[in-house]
Amino acid sequence: MKTSLFLLFAFFISFSGYPFIQKEVYKTDVVIYGGTSAAVMAAVEVAKSGKSVIIVSPDKHLGGLSSSGLGFTDTGKKETIGGLAREFYHRIYQYYQEEETWKWQKPEEYGNKGQGTPAIDGENRTMWIFEPHVAEQVFEDLIAENDIQVFRDEWLDRENGVQMEGGKIQKISMLSGKRFEAEVFIDATYEGDLMAGSKVSYHIGRESNAQYGETWNGIQKEVFHHGHHFKSSVDPYLVKGDPSSGLLPYIQATEYGENGQGDNKIQAYCFRLCMSNHPDNRVPFPKPEDYDPAHYELLARVFETGWDEWFNKFDAIPNRKTDTNNHGPFSSDFIGQNYAYPEASYEERREIIAAHERYQKGLLYFVSNDDRVPEKVRKRMQDWGLAKDEFTDNGNWPHQLYIREARRMLGQDVMTELEVMGKKEVKESIGMGSYSIDSHNVQRYLTEEGHVQNEGDIGVHPKQPYSISFGSILPKEEECKNLLVPVCVSASHSAFGSVRMEPVFMILGQSAAATAVLAIDAKSSVQAVDYQGLEQKLLEEGMVLRLD
């Protein structure tokens, strides 16, 4: 079926004299909602399979976090990464073989450090660490080569935009008025808006450990795995020693609950910053208009304890740049300020994103300029700035906030830490994961002793790579028969902490697309797709489903 455009003229004559309204309807085999790395890989898989496909993306830039600052890839075990995901990292490798790619640094000056594998793996012709604009170009190349139609800056009408009939999505409508019809839909967003609009069940927050028989879900007070906690006693009050003066900014006064209990809170978000220390490619950190150093008093008190790990997560990417992530007790993670995000309106989400940007920009300026920051830190920080040649249409600031977790589907299967930790077998694998169960802090609270502490930071390594269940991308059939969800997958909070890595999202995007194609050929629901046929197709395309 070829992608076709139908111009439908709906004529509405109202008593108030409204003009005629023209609505565009686009019909295709598969519609993918989202602009993430999973969306791109899903679209490529559909196109290569001979079906028509449209990407409808709220984002103007494709690739999600993979092209928006997360260049220090969370690979886990690279041998689990196959299919189109591996093709992506192979293309990154090819790009950096060109001499002109190394504009700000010679290749031999680059340290070649990666996560669990060398950044440049010459033997396997893959490269796992990269600059944001390079990743975006690879995604755009894949789109162009496969002649994939992309509608950008198109936002689902979350109130009335999902039309269903007989348990299937018939069409989806955007706020712009555009409508899209398809046999199968894929929600490849970080938020799961199409999933939610289709009335598919989902969960937000942490389950109790008792719900799935887990250990690392729920509240984890006084559990410290990554060092992102207050290692020394830090006074939390506006006036030291005076509780009546109130708490410093960004400390929650609410009760945190008991260990193992579930809650509706989610792990912290941040922007993954691409910084440069090359004098000709560095934009000094500006002073935000509403900058208030009092917002960073808690960090100043951390420095007073002698803490000196500020630069520990300035991970090197090519051309004297970094992928800078959160590190320590007070850093780029805006702890506790994102709870409303998953269900928030678009306007409310924009406000939350803007608050994160203001917080992080103020943090950079504070550490670069405030006298309360140790001089050796402050002076070294002044050598850094935003990379001038990245995100050039957005003030050199990343396009995408790191939505580490939002909605998670309650699908046909629920992946839990039992599967991740190898305690429960996955029989129908559509890909593999291997990264640690990784949750950033969820809340910052006042201890019984009157000190400040963080909670929710978890890092537990599986003994070996694990398979991801086919049922984890499938809604329950009674809820929706033609939707696949490869990003907001059906997983518990702790399991999602491992699954949520960008290479895995690419893998699951390809698997979802392969499922969509088979469902169309069989004229069946996505849940009725024969797994043996899917398995054969994925293996033929170089996917890794299990390690023998």
mmCIF file of N, CA and C in Angstrom, residues 246-348:
data_model
loop_
_atom_site.group_PDB
_atom_site.id
_atom_site.type_symbol
_atom_site.label_atom_id
_atom_site.label_comp_id
_atom_site.label_asym_id
_atom_site.label_seq_id
_atom_site.Cartn_x
_atom_site.Cartn_y
_atom_site.Cartn_z
ATOM 1 N N GLY A 246 13.312 27.601 57.973
ATOM 2 C CA GLY A 246 12.850 26.913 56.773
ATOM 3 C C GLY A 246 13.962 26.169 56.051
ATOM 4 N N LEU A 247 13.570 25.350 55.106
ATOM 5 C CA LEU A 247 14.512 24.520 54.363
ATOM 6 C C LEU A 247 15.092 25.272 53.165
ATOM 7 N N LEU A 248 16.307 24.912 52.808
ATOM 8 C CA LEU A 248 16.916 25.421 51.591
ATOM 9 C C LEU A 248 16.115 24.955 50.365
ATOM 10 N N PRO A 249 16.258 25.645 49.235
ATOM 11 C CA PRO A 249 15.553 25.221 48.020
ATOM 12 C C PRO A 249 15.864 23.777 47.634
ATOM 13 N N TYR A 250 14.846 23.124 47.091
ATOM 14 C CA TYR A 250 14.946 21.793 46.498
ATOM 15 C C TYR A 250 15.113 20.678 47.525
ATOM 16 N N ILE A 251 14.696 20.946 48.758
ATOM 17 C CA ILE A 251 14.591 19.891 49.772
ATOM 18 C C ILE A 251 13.111 19.714 50.063
ATOM 19 N N GLN A 252 12.637 18.481 50.005
ATOM 20 C CA GLN A 252 11.215 18.219 50.180
ATOM 21 C C GLN A 252 10.894 18.014 51.653
ATOM 22 N N ALA A 253 9.828 18.668 52.079
ATOM 23 C CA ALA A 253 9.410 18.560 53.478
ATOM 24 C C ALA A 253 8.412 17.434 53.691
ATOM 25 N N THR A 254 7.967 16.790 52.612
ATOM 26 C CA THR A 254 6.959 15.744 52.723
ATOM 27 C C THR A 254 7.567 14.456 53.281
ATOM 28 N N GLU A 255 6.700 13.600 53.809
ATOM 29 C CA GLU A 255 7.146 12.304 54.304
ATOM 30 C C GLU A 255 7.596 11.436 53.131
ATOM 31 N N TYR A 256 8.668 10.709 53.322
ATOM 32 C CA TYR A 256 9.203 9.907 52.231
ATOM 33 C C TYR A 256 8.715 8.467 52.256
ATOM 34 N N GLY A 257 8.117 8.001 53.352
ATOM 35 C CA GLY A 257 7.585 6.648 53.409
ATOM 36 C C GLY A 257 8.597 5.627 53.888
ATOM 37 N N GLU A 258 8.190 4.371 53.843
ATOM 38 C CA GLU A 258 9.011 3.262 54.321
ATOM 39 C C GLU A 258 9.651 2.527 53.151
ATOM 40 N N ASN A 259 10.805 1.936 53.399
ATOM 41 C CA ASN A 259 11.501 1.212 52.340
ATOM 42 C C ASN A 259 10.636 0.094 51.765
ATOM 43 N N GLY A 260 10.699 -0.019 50.444
ATOM 44 C CA GLY A 260 9.931 -1.043 49.748
ATOM 45 C C GLY A 260 8.536 -0.626 49.372
ATOM 46 N N GLN A 261 8.049 0.482 49.921
ATOM 47 C CA GLN A 261 6.725 0.961 49.555
ATOM 48 C C GLN A 261 6.756 1.583 48.155
ATOM 49 N N GLY A 262 5.642 1.473 47.457
ATOM 50 C CA GLY A 262 5.515 2.156 46.192
ATOM 51 C C GLY A 262 5.099 3.599 46.387
ATOM 52 N N ASP A 263 5.279 4.393 45.340
ATOM 53 C CA ASP A 263 4.805 5.778 45.362
ATOM 54 C C ASP A 263 4.589 6.226 43.920
ATOM 55 N N ASN A 264 4.138 7.457 43.752
ATOM 56 C CA ASN A 264 3.890 7.963 42.396
ATOM 57 C C ASN A 264 4.986 8.895 41.927
ATOM 58 N N LYS A 265 6.178 8.781 42.505
ATOM 59 C CA LYS A 265 7.291 9.659 42.160
ATOM 60 C C LYS A 265 8.196 8.986 41.130
ATOM 61 N N ILE A 266 8.882 9.813 40.351
ATOM 62 C CA ILE A 266 9.722 9.295 39.271
ATOM 63 C C ILE A 266 11.142 9.828 39.409
ATOM 64 N N GLN A 267 12.077 9.101 38.827
ATOM 65 C CA GLN A 267 13.485 9.493 38.923
ATOM 66 C C GLN A 267 13.736 10.812 38.201
ATOM 67 N N ALA A 268 14.781 11.497 38.619
ATOM 68 C CA ALA A 268 15.035 12.871 38.191
ATOM 69 C C ALA A 268 15.421 12.955 36.724
ATOM 70 N N TYR A 269 15.106 14.104 36.134
ATOM 71 C CA TYR A 269 15.486 14.445 34.773
ATOM 72 C C TYR A 269 16.635 15.455 34.787
ATOM 73 N N CYS A 270 17.334 15.558 33.659
ATOM 74 C CA CYS A 270 18.312 16.619 33.444
ATOM 75 C C CYS A 270 18.561 16.743 31.949
ATOM 76 N N PHE A 271 19.267 17.751 31.546
ATOM 77 C CA PHE A 271 19.795 17.846 30.188
ATOM 78 C C PHE A 271 21.190 17.242 30.172
ATOM 79 N N ARG A 272 21.467 16.409 29.160
ATOM 80 C CA ARG A 272 22.821 15.906 28.959
ATOM 81 C C ARG A 272 23.559 16.960 28.135
ATOM 82 N N LEU A 273 24.502 17.649 28.772
ATOM 83 C CA LEU A 273 25.130 18.811 28.157
ATOM 84 C C LEU A 273 26.344 18.438 27.307
ATOM 85 N N CYS A 274 26.422 19.066 26.145
ATOM 86 C CA CYS A 274 27.606 18.941 25.309
ATOM 87 C C CYS A 274 28.442 20.194 25.518
ATOM 88 N N MET A 275 29.548 20.049 26.244
ATOM 89 C CA MET A 275 30.446 21.157 26.551
ATOM 90 C C MET A 275 31.731 21.046 25.727
ATOM 91 N N SER A 276 32.390 22.180 25.586
ATOM 92 C CA SER A 276 33.672 22.216 24.887
ATOM 93 C C SER A 276 34.663 23.031 25.705
ATOM 94 N N ASN A 277 35.933 22.610 25.681
ATOM 95 C CA ASN A 277 36.987 23.424 26.296
ATOM 96 C C ASN A 277 37.978 23.925 25.241
ATOM 97 N N HIS A 278 37.558 23.878 23.968
ATOM 98 C CA HIS A 278 38.390 24.456 22.915
ATOM 99 C C HIS A 278 38.075 25.952 22.835
ATOM 100 N N PRO A 279 39.078 26.819 22.941
ATOM 101 C CA PRO A 279 38.811 28.264 22.979
ATOM 102 C C PRO A 279 38.006 28.780 21.788
ATOM 103 N N ASP A 280 38.153 28.137 20.632
ATOM 104 C CA ASP A 280 37.453 28.607 19.440
ATOM 105 C C ASP A 280 36.076 27.968 19.258
ATOM 106 N N ASN A 281 35.733 27.046 20.148
ATOM 107 C CA ASN A 281 34.430 26.368 20.010
ATOM 108 C C ASN A 281 33.688 26.368 21.339
ATOM 109 N N ARG A 282 33.944 27.372 22.136
ATOM 110 C CA ARG A 282 33.383 27.427 23.492
ATOM 111 C C ARG A 282 32.532 28.688 23.634
ATOM 112 N N VAL A 283 31.309 28.502 24.126
ATOM 113 C CA VAL A 283 30.434 29.625 24.443
ATOM 114 C C VAL A 283 30.377 29.738 25.966
ATOM 115 N N PRO A 284 30.902 30.817 26.548
ATOM 116 C CA PRO A 284 30.894 30.952 28.016
ATOM 117 C C PRO A 284 29.480 30.819 28.581
ATOM 118 N N PHE A 285 29.387 30.230 29.747
ATOM 119 C CA PHE A 285 28.083 30.052 30.377
ATOM 120 C C PHE A 285 27.501 31.422 30.725
ATOM 121 N N PRO A 286 26.345 31.771 30.180
ATOM 122 C CA PRO A 286 25.779 33.093 30.442
ATOM 123 C C PRO A 286 25.108 33.144 31.815
ATOM 124 N N LYS A 287 24.952 34.346 32.327
ATOM 125 C CA LYS A 287 24.216 34.548 33.575
ATOM 126 C C LYS A 287 22.724 34.617 33.247
ATOM 127 N N PRO A 288 21.934 33.672 33.715
ATOM 128 C CA PRO A 288 20.495 33.708 33.403
ATOM 129 C C PRO A 288 19.842 34.967 33.956
ATOM 130 N N GLU A 289 18.796 35.413 33.282
ATOM 131 C CA GLU A 289 18.129 36.645 33.682
ATOM 132 C C GLU A 289 17.596 36.575 35.108
ATOM 133 N N ASP A 290 17.046 35.440 35.481
ATOM 134 C CA ASP A 290 16.450 35.311 36.814
ATOM 135 C C ASP A 290 17.385 34.590 37.783
ATOM 136 N N TYR A 291 18.678 34.668 37.542
ATOM 137 C CA TYR A 291 19.661 33.948 38.354
ATOM 138 C C TYR A 291 19.602 34.377 39.820
ATOM 139 N N ASP A 292 19.583 33.382 40.697
ATOM 140 C CA ASP A 292 19.591 33.632 42.140
ATOM 141 C C ASP A 292 20.549 32.635 42.778
ATOM 142 N N PRO A 293 21.691 33.100 43.269
ATOM 143 C CA PRO A 293 22.672 32.165 43.840
ATOM 144 C C PRO A 293 22.142 31.412 45.055
ATOM 145 N N ALA A 294 21.097 31.931 45.688
ATOM 146 C CA ALA A 294 20.531 31.232 46.847
ATOM 147 C C ALA A 294 19.983 29.860 46.476
ATOM 148 N N HIS A 295 19.638 29.675 45.215
ATOM 149 C CA HIS A 295 19.125 28.379 44.775
ATOM 150 C C HIS A 295 20.200 27.295 44.852
ATOM 151 N N TYR A 296 21.451 27.685 44.953
ATOM 152 C CA TYR A 296 22.564 26.738 44.923
ATOM 153 C C TYR A 296 23.346 26.740 46.239
ATOM 154 N N GLU A 297 22.718 27.265 47.283
ATOM 155 C CA GLU A 297 23.344 27.295 48.605
ATOM 156 C C GLU A 297 23.670 25.885 49.083
ATOM 157 N N LEU A 298 22.795 24.952 48.792
ATOM 158 C CA LEU A 298 23.033 23.577 49.233
ATOM 159 C C LEU A 298 24.309 23.022 48.611
ATOM 160 N N LEU A 299 24.574 23.339 47.350
ATOM 161 C CA LEU A 299 25.815 22.891 46.714
ATOM 162 C C LEU A 299 27.020 23.564 47.359
ATOM 163 N N ALA A 300 26.902 24.836 47.688
ATOM 164 C CA ALA A 300 28.004 25.528 48.359
ATOM 165 C C ALA A 300 28.362 24.826 49.660
ATOM 166 N N ARG A 301 27.357 24.367 50.380
ATOM 167 C CA ARG A 301 27.617 23.658 51.648
ATOM 168 C C ARG A 301 28.229 22.282 51.399
ATOM 169 N N VAL A 302 27.889 21.663 50.272
ATOM 170 C CA VAL A 302 28.539 20.401 49.910
ATOM 171 C C VAL A 302 30.033 20.647 49.660
ATOM 172 N N PHE A 303 30.354 21.707 48.929
ATOM 173 C CA PHE A 303 31.759 22.044 48.691
ATOM 174 C C PHE A 303 32.490 22.315 50.006
ATOM 175 N N GLU A 304 31.791 22.896 50.974
ATOM 176 C CA GLU A 304 32.411 23.186 52.272
ATOM 177 C C GLU A 304 32.861 21.916 52.989
ATOM 178 N N THR A 305 32.236 20.791 52.692
ATOM 179 C CA THR A 305 32.616 19.526 53.342
ATOM 180 C C THR A 305 33.903 18.947 52.751
ATOM 181 N N GLY A 306 34.402 19.546 51.675
ATOM 182 C CA GLY A 306 35.600 19.031 51.018
ATOM 183 C C GLY A 306 35.320 18.140 49.832
ATOM 184 N N TRP A 307 34.057 18.002 49.476
ATOM 185 C CA TRP A 307 33.696 17.171 48.320
ATOM 186 C C TRP A 307 34.328 17.761 47.062
ATOM 187 N N ASP A 308 34.965 16.904 46.247
ATOM 188 C CA ASP A 308 35.728 17.401 45.105
ATOM 189 C C ASP A 308 35.507 16.569 43.835
ATOM 190 N N GLU A 309 34.289 16.072 43.629
ATOM 191 C CA GLU A 309 34.005 15.187 42.493
ATOM 192 C C GLU A 309 33.262 15.898 41.363
ATOM 193 N N TRP A 310 33.317 17.219 41.324
ATOM 194 C CA TRP A 310 32.490 17.959 40.385
ATOM 195 C C TRP A 310 32.702 17.548 38.931
ATOM 196 N N PHE A 311 33.920 17.218 38.566
ATOM 197 C CA PHE A 311 34.227 16.957 37.157
ATOM 198 C C PHE A 311 34.206 15.461 36.802
ATOM 199 N N ASN A 312 33.690 14.619 37.693
ATOM 200 C CA ASN A 312 33.776 13.174 37.475
ATOM 201 C C ASN A 312 32.925 12.658 36.318
ATOM 202 N N LYS A 313 31.883 13.392 35.923
ATOM 203 C CA LYS A 313 31.053 12.929 34.806
ATOM 204 C C LYS A 313 31.093 13.896 33.626
ATOM 205 N N PHE A 314 32.250 14.502 33.416
ATOM 206 C CA PHE A 314 32.507 15.231 32.179
ATOM 207 C C PHE A 314 33.121 14.224 31.201
ATOM 208 N N ASP A 315 32.296 13.310 30.706
ATOM 209 C CA ASP A 315 32.805 12.205 29.892
ATOM 210 C C ASP A 315 33.193 12.695 28.505
ATOM 211 N N ALA A 316 34.391 12.321 28.088
ATOM 212 C CA ALA A 316 34.944 12.830 26.834
ATOM 213 C C ALA A 316 34.265 12.199 25.623
ATOM 214 N N ILE A 317 33.854 13.056 24.691
ATOM 215 C CA ILE A 317 33.436 12.633 23.366
ATOM 216 C C ILE A 317 34.370 13.326 22.371
ATOM 217 N N PRO A 318 34.372 12.948 21.107
ATOM 218 C CA PRO A 318 35.361 13.504 20.175
ATOM 219 C C PRO A 318 35.318 15.028 20.066
ATOM 220 N N ASN A 319 36.467 15.574 19.683
ATOM 221 C CA ASN A 319 36.628 16.999 19.395
ATOM 222 C C ASN A 319 36.545 17.876 20.641
ATOM 223 N N ARG A 320 37.185 17.389 21.706
ATOM 224 C CA ARG A 320 37.320 18.161 22.950
ATOM 225 C C ARG A 320 35.963 18.599 23.500
ATOM 226 N N LYS A 321 35.037 17.663 23.463
ATOM 227 C CA LYS A 321 33.702 17.913 23.996
ATOM 228 C C LYS A 321 33.378 16.872 25.058
ATOM 229 N N THR A 322 32.275 17.128 25.766
ATOM 230 C CA THR A 322 31.828 16.176 26.769
ATOM 231 C C THR A 322 30.364 15.830 26.560
ATOM 232 N N ASP A 323 29.992 14.682 27.082
ATOM 233 C CA ASP A 323 28.613 14.376 27.451
ATOM 234 C C ASP A 323 28.607 14.501 28.967
ATOM 235 N N THR A 324 28.079 15.592 29.497
ATOM 236 C CA THR A 324 28.132 15.849 30.938
ATOM 237 C C THR A 324 26.823 15.420 31.585
ATOM 238 N N ASN A 325 26.942 14.518 32.519
ATOM 239 C CA ASN A 325 25.785 13.957 33.204
ATOM 240 C C ASN A 325 25.815 14.346 34.681
ATOM 241 N N ASN A 326 24.732 14.068 35.353
ATOM 242 C CA ASN A 326 24.648 14.296 36.794
ATOM 243 C C ASN A 326 25.712 13.507 37.543
ATOM 244 N N HIS A 327 26.260 14.104 38.599
ATOM 245 C CA HIS A 327 27.167 13.372 39.478
ATOM 246 C C HIS A 327 27.196 14.032 40.849
ATOM 247 N N GLY A 328 27.034 13.222 41.876
ATOM 248 C CA GLY A 328 27.145 13.736 43.237
ATOM 249 C C GLY A 328 25.803 14.078 43.855
ATOM 250 N N PRO A 329 25.839 14.640 45.078
ATOM 251 C CA PRO A 329 24.600 14.884 45.824
ATOM 252 C C PRO A 329 23.769 16.043 45.293
ATOM 253 N N PHE A 330 24.414 17.024 44.671
ATOM 254 C CA PHE A 330 23.707 18.191 44.130
ATOM 255 C C PHE A 330 24.343 18.505 42.791
ATOM 256 N N SER A 331 23.616 18.218 41.709
ATOM 257 C CA SER A 331 24.213 18.334 40.385
ATOM 258 C C SER A 331 23.138 18.695 39.376
ATOM 259 N N SER A 332 23.247 18.186 38.162
ATOM 260 C CA SER A 332 22.328 18.586 37.101
ATOM 261 C C SER A 332 20.953 17.956 37.224
ATOM 262 N N ASP A 333 20.816 16.856 37.944
ATOM 263 C CA ASP A 333 19.491 16.280 38.183
ATOM 264 C C ASP A 333 18.663 17.235 39.032
ATOM 265 N N PHE A 334 17.484 17.581 38.548
ATOM 266 C CA PHE A 334 16.584 18.506 39.253
ATOM 267 C C PHE A 334 15.618 17.653 40.062
ATOM 268 N N ILE A 335 16.103 17.147 41.173
ATOM 269 C CA ILE A 335 15.422 16.106 41.938
ATOM 270 C C ILE A 335 14.087 16.607 42.484
ATOM 271 N N GLY A 336 13.048 15.822 42.229
ATOM 272 C CA GLY A 336 11.733 16.114 42.789
ATOM 273 C C GLY A 336 10.925 17.137 42.022
ATOM 274 N N GLN A 337 11.428 17.629 40.908
ATOM 275 C CA GLN A 337 10.744 18.717 40.202
ATOM 276 C C GLN A 337 10.051 18.255 38.913
ATOM 277 N N ASN A 338 9.886 16.957 38.764
ATOM 278 C CA ASN A 338 9.326 16.419 37.519
ATOM 279 C C ASN A 338 8.129 15.500 37.734
ATOM 280 N N TYR A 339 7.633 15.399 38.964
ATOM 281 C CA TYR A 339 6.593 14.409 39.244
ATOM 282 C C TYR A 339 5.362 14.577 38.366
ATOM 283 N N ALA A 340 5.008 15.804 38.039
ATOM 284 C CA ALA A 340 3.783 16.055 37.269
ATOM 285 C C ALA A 340 3.972 15.824 35.772
ATOM 286 N N TYR A 341 5.211 15.686 35.322
ATOM 287 C CA TYR A 341 5.494 15.706 33.882
ATOM 288 C C TYR A 341 4.729 14.649 33.075
ATOM 289 N N PRO A 342 4.688 13.377 33.471
ATOM 290 C CA PRO A 342 4.076 12.377 32.586
ATOM 291 C C PRO A 342 2.637 12.686 32.189
ATOM 292 N N GLU A 343 1.838 13.188 33.121
ATOM 293 C CA GLU A 343 0.427 13.437 32.844
ATOM 294 C C GLU A 343 0.135 14.900 32.531
ATOM 295 N N ALA A 344 1.152 15.743 32.586
ATOM 296 C CA ALA A 344 0.942 17.181 32.424
ATOM 297 C C ALA A 344 0.492 17.520 31.005
ATOM 298 N N SER A 345 -0.212 18.658 30.877
ATOM 299 C CA SER A 345 -0.573 19.170 29.561
ATOM 300 C C SER A 345 0.694 19.615 28.837
ATOM 301 N N TYR A 346 0.568 19.860 27.535
ATOM 302 C CA TYR A 346 1.729 20.330 26.792
ATOM 303 C C TYR A 346 2.277 21.630 27.384
ATOM 304 N N GLU A 347 1.390 22.537 27.735
ATOM 305 C CA GLU A 347 1.834 23.800 28.314
ATOM 306 C C GLU A 347 2.546 23.571 29.640
ATOM 307 N N GLU A 348 1.992 22.702 30.467
ATOM 308 C CA GLU A 348 2.622 22.405 31.760
ATOM 309 C C GLU A 348 3.976 21.728 31.558
#
